[in-house]
mmCIF file of C-alpha atoms in Angstrom:
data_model
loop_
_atom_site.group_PDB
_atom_site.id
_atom_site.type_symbol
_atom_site.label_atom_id
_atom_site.label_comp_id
_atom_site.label_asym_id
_atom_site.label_seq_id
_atom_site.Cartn_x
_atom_site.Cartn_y
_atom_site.Cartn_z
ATOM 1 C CA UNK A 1 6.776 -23.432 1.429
ATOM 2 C CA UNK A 2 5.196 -20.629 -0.421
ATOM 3 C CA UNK A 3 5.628 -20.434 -4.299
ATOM 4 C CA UNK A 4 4.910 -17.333 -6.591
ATOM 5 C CA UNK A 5 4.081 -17.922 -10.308
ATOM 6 C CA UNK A 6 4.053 -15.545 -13.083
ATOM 7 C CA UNK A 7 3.163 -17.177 -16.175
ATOM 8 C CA UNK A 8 3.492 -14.300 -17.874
ATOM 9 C CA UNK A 9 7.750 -13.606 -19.326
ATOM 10 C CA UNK A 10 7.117 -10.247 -21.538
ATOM 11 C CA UNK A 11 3.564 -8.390 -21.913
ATOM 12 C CA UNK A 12 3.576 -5.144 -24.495
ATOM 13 C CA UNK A 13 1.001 -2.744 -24.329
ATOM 14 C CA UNK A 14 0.028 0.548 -26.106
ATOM 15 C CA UNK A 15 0.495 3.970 -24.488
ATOM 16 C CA UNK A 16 -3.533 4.461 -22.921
ATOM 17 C CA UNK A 17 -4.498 1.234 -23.087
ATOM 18 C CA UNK A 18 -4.865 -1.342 -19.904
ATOM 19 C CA UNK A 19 -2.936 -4.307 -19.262
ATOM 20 C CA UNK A 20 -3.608 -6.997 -16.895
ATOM 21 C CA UNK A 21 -0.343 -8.966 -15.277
ATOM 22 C CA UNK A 22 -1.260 -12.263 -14.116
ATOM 23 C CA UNK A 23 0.506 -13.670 -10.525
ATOM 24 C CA UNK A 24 -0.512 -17.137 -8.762
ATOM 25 C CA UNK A 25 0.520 -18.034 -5.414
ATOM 26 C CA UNK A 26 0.527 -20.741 -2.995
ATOM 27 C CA UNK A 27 0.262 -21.122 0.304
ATOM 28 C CA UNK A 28 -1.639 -23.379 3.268
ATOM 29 C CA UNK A 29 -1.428 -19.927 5.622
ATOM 30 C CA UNK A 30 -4.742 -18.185 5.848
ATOM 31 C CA UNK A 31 -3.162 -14.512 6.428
ATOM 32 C CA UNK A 32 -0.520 -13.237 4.313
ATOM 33 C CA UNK A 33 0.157 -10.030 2.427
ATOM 34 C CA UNK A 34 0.747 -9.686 -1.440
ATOM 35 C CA UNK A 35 2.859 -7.164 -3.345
ATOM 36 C CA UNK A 36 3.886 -5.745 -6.695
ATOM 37 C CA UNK A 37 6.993 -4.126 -7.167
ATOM 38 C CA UNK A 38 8.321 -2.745 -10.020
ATOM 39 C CA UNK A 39 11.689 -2.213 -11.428
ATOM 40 C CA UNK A 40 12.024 0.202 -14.042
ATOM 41 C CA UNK A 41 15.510 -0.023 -16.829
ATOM 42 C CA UNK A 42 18.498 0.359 -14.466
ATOM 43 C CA UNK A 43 16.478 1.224 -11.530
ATOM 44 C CA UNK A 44 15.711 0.341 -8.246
ATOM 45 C CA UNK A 45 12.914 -1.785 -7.404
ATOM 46 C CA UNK A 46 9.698 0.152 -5.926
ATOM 47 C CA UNK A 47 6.336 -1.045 -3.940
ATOM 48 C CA UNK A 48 3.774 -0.494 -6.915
ATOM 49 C CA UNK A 49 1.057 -1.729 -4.655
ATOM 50 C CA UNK A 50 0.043 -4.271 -1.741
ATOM 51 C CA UNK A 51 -2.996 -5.818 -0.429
ATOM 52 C CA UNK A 52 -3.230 -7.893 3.016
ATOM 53 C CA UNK A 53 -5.144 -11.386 2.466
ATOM 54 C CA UNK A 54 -7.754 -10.324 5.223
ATOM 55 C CA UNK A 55 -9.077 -7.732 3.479
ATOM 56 C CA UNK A 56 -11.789 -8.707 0.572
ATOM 57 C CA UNK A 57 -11.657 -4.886 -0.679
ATOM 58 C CA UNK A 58 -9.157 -5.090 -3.683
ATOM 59 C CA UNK A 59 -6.409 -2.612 -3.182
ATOM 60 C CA UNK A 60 -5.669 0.623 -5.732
ATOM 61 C CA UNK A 61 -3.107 2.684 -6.438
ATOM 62 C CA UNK A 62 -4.126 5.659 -8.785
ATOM 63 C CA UNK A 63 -3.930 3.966 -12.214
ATOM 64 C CA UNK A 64 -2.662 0.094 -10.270
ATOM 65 C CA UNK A 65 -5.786 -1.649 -8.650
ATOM 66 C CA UNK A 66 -5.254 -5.681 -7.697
ATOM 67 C CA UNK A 67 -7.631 -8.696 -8.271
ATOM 68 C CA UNK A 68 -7.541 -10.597 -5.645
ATOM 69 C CA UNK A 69 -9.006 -13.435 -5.523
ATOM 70 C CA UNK A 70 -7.728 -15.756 -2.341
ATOM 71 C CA UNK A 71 -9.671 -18.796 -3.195
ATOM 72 C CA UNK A 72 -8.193 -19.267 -6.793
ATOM 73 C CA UNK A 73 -4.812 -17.999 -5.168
ATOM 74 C CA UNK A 74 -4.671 -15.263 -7.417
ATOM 75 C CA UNK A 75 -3.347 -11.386 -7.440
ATOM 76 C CA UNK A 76 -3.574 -9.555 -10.731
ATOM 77 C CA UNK A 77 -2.372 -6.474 -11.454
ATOM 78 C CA UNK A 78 -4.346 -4.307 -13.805
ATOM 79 C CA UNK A 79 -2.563 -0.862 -15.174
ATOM 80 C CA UNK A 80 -5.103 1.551 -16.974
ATOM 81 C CA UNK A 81 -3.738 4.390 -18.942
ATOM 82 C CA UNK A 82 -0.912 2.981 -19.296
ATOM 83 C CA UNK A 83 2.309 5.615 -19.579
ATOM 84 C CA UNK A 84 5.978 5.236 -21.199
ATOM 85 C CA UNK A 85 7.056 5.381 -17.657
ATOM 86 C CA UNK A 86 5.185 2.169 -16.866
ATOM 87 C CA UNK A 87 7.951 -0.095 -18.721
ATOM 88 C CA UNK A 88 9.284 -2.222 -16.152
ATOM 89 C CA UNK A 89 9.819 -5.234 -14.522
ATOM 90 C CA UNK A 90 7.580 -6.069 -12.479
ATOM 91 C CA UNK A 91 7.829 -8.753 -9.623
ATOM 92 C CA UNK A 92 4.534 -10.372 -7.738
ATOM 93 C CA UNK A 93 5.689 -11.244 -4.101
ATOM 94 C CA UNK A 94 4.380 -12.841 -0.970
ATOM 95 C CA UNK A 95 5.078 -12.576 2.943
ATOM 96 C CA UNK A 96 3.740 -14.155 5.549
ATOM 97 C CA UNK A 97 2.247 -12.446 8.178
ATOM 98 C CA UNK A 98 4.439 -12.931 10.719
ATOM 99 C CA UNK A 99 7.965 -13.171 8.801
ATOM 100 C CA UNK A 100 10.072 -11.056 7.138
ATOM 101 C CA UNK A 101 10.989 -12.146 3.918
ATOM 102 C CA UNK A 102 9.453 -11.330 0.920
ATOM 103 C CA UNK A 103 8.944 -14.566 -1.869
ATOM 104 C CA UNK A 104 9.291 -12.964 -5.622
ATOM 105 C CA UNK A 105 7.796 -14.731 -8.944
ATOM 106 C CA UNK A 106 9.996 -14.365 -11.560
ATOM 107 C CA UNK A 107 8.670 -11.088 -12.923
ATOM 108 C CA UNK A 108 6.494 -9.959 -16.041
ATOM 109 C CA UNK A 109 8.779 -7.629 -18.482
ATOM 110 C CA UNK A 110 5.828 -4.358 -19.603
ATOM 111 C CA UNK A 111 7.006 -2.992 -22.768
ATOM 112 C CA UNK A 112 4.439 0.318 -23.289
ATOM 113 C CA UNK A 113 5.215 1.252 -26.818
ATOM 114 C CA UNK A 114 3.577 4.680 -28.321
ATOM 115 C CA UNK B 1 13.747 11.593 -1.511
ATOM 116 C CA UNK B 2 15.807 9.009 0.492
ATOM 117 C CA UNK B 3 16.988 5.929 -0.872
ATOM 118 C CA UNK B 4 19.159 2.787 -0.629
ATOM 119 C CA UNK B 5 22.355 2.651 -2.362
ATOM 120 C CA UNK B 6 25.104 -0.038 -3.037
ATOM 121 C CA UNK B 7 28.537 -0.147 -3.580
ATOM 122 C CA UNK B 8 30.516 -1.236 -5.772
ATOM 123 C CA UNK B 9 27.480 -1.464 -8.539
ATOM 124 C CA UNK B 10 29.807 -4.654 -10.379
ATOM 125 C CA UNK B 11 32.247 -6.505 -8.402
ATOM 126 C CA UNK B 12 34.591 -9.646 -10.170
ATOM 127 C CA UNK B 13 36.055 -11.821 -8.085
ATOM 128 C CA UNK B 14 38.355 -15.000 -8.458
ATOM 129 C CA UNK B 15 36.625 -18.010 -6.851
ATOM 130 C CA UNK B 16 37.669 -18.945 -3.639
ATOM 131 C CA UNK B 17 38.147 -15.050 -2.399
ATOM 132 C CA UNK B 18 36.399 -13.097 -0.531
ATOM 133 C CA UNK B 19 33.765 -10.443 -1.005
ATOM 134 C CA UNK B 20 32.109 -7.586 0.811
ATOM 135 C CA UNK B 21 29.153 -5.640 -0.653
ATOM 136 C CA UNK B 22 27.881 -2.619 0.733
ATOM 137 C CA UNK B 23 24.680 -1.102 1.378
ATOM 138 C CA UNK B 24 23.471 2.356 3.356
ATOM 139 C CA UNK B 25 19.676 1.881 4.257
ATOM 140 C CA UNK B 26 18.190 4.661 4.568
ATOM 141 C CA UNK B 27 18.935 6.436 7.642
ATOM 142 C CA UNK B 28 15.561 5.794 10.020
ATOM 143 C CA UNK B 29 15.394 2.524 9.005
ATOM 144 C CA UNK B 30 15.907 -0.394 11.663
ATOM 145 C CA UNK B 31 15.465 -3.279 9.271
ATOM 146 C CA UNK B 32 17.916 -4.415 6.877
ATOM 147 C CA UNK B 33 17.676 -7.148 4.391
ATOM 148 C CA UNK B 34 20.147 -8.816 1.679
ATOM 149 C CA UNK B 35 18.269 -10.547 -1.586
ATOM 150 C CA UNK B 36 20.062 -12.093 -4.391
ATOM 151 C CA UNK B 37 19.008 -12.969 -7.786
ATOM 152 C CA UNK B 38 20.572 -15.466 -10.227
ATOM 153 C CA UNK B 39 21.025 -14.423 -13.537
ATOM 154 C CA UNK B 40 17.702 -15.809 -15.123
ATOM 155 C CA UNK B 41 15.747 -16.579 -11.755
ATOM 156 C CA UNK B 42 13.700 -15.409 -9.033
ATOM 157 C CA UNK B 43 14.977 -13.034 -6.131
ATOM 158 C CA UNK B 44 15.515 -15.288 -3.379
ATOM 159 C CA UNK B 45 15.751 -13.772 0.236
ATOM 160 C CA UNK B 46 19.136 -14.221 1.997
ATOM 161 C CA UNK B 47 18.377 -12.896 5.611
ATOM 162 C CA UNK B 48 17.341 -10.288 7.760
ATOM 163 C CA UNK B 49 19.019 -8.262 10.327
ATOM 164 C CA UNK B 50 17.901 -6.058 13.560
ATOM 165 C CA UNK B 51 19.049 -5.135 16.575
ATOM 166 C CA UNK B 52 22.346 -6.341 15.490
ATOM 167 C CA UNK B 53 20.687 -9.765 15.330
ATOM 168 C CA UNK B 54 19.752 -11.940 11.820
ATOM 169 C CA UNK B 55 15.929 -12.068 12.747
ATOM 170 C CA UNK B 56 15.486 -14.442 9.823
ATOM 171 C CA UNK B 57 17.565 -16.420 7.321
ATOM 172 C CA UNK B 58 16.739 -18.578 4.322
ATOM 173 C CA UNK B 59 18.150 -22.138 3.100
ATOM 174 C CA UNK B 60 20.528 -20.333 0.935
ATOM 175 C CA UNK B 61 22.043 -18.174 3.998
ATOM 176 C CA UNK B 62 24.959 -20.776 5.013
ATOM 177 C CA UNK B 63 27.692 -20.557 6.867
ATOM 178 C CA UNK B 64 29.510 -18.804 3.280
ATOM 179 C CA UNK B 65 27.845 -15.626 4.603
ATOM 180 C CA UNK B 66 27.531 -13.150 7.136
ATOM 181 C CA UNK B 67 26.047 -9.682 7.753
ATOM 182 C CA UNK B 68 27.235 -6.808 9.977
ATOM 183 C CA UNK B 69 26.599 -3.597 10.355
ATOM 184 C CA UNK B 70 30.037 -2.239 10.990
ATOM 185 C CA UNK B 71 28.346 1.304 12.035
ATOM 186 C CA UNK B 72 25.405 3.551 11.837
ATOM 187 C CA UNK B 73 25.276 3.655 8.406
ATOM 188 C CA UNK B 74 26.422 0.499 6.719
ATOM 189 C CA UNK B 75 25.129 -2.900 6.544
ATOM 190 C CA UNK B 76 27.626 -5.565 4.875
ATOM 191 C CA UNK B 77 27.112 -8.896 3.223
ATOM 192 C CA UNK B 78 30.350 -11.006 3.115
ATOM 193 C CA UNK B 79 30.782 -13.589 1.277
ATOM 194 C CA UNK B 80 33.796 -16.137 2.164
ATOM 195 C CA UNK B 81 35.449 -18.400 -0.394
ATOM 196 C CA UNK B 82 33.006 -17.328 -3.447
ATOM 197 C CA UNK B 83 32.053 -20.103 -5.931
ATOM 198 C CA UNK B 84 31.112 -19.558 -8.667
ATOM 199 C CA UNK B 85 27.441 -20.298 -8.343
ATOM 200 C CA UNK B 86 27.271 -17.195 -6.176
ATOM 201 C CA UNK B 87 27.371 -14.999 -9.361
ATOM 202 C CA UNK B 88 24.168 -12.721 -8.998
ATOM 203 C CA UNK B 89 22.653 -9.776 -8.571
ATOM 204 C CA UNK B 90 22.433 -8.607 -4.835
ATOM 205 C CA UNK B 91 20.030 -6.687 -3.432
ATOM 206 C CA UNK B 92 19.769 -4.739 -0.062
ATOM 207 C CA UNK B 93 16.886 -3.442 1.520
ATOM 208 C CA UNK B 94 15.574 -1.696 4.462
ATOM 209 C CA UNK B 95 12.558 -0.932 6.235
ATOM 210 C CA UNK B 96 11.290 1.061 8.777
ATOM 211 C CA UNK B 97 9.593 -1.412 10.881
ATOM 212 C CA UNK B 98 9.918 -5.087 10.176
ATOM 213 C CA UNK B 99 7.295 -7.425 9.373
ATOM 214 C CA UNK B 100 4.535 -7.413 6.460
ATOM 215 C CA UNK B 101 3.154 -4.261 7.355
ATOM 216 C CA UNK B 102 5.939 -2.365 6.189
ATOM 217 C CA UNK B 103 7.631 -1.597 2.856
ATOM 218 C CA UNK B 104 10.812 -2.884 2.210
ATOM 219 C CA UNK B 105 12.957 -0.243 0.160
ATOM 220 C CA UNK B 106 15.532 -1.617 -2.701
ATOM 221 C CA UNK B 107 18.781 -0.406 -3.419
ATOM 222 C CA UNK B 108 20.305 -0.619 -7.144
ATOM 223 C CA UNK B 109 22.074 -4.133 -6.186
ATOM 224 C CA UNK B 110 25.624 -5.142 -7.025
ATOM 225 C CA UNK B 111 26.647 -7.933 -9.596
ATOM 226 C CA UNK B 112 28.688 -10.137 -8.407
ATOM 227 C CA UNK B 113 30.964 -12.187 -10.880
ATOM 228 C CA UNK B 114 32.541 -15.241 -9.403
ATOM 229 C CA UNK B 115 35.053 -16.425 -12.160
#
């Protein structure tokens, strides 16, 4: 079974600055993809970013880019510039290649105060 | 843009009755997935549906549940004698294709009180 760990409850950052969101996984499959989503106050959750385990190029996303790092099982989120509109949960998850369902970590509350 | 939505947004329910929540995917969509999260815990997966067929279910999926989609626009998750352990947040989702390759989009979920 796959687990998802973020060790990481509530984060704050200031408006411009650049946070990093921390995410562990694990997992004996050798392909997989990884996600963020994010779930802003009373909002639905969105894709923020994902990156498939094959790939060594870390994904990015305008001001989102990943750290991937598959032999530490680990997929970090890094925010730069970080906006008002960035507060949010926000959810690491994993799926196998061939399934369907997605495995969420607990989530990372981003407070971005002015 | 198009998105998933939910109905009712809070339901409350005596234990031991039954529930439906709703969910409209959005409308190309040909994948269709319920997720629940206890108050205080991870979103867990519940199952996936296709073809009018669950194409994958989790531990938690027992026989207390079923899905349907009762037309071409809604997909149900019932929920037969609730306990009160089922309190949550539900989510539905849908995709366009199934599989890791695609995005799965989330409604606003529905919480469920079991009291």
């Amino acid at each position: 079974a796959q687990t998802v760990t973020q060790s990481q409850p509530e984060m704050s950052v200031q408006e411009a600055e650049t946070v990093t969101l921390s995410c562990t996984y694990d997992t004996s499959e050798n392909n997989y993809y990884l996600f963020w989503y994010k779930q802003p106050p009373s909002r639905q959750m969105i894709l923020v970013i994902r990156q498939e385990a094959y790939k060594q190029q870390n994904a990015t996303e305008n001001r989102f880019s990943v750290n991937f790092q598959k032999a530490a099982k680990s997929f970090s989120l890094k925010i730069s510039d970080s906006q008002l509109g960035d507060t949010a949960m926000y959810f690491c998850a994993f799926m196998m290649l061939s399934g369907y369902a997605l495995n969420f970590g607990k989530g990372t509350s981003l407070l971005v105060t002015p | 843009e198009p998105e998933v939505t939910q109905t009712p947004s809070h339901q409350v329910t005596q234990m031991g009755q039954e529930v439906i929540l709703r969910c409209v995917p959005i409308s190309n969509h040909l994948y269709f997935y319920w997720y629940r999260q206890i108050l205080g815990q991870k979103v867990e997966f519940l199952v996936s549906f296709y073809n009018n067929e669950i194409s994958e279910k989790s531990e938690i999926f027992d026989d207390q549940f079923s899905v349907e989609r009762p037309d071409g626009s809604n997909f149900t998750l019932k929920i037969r004698s609730t306990k009160l352990e089922d309190s949550a947040m539900y989510f539905c989702a849908s995709s366009e294709e199934g599989g890791s390759a695609d995005t799965q989009y989330f409604g606003p979920g529905t919480r469920l009180t079991v009291l």
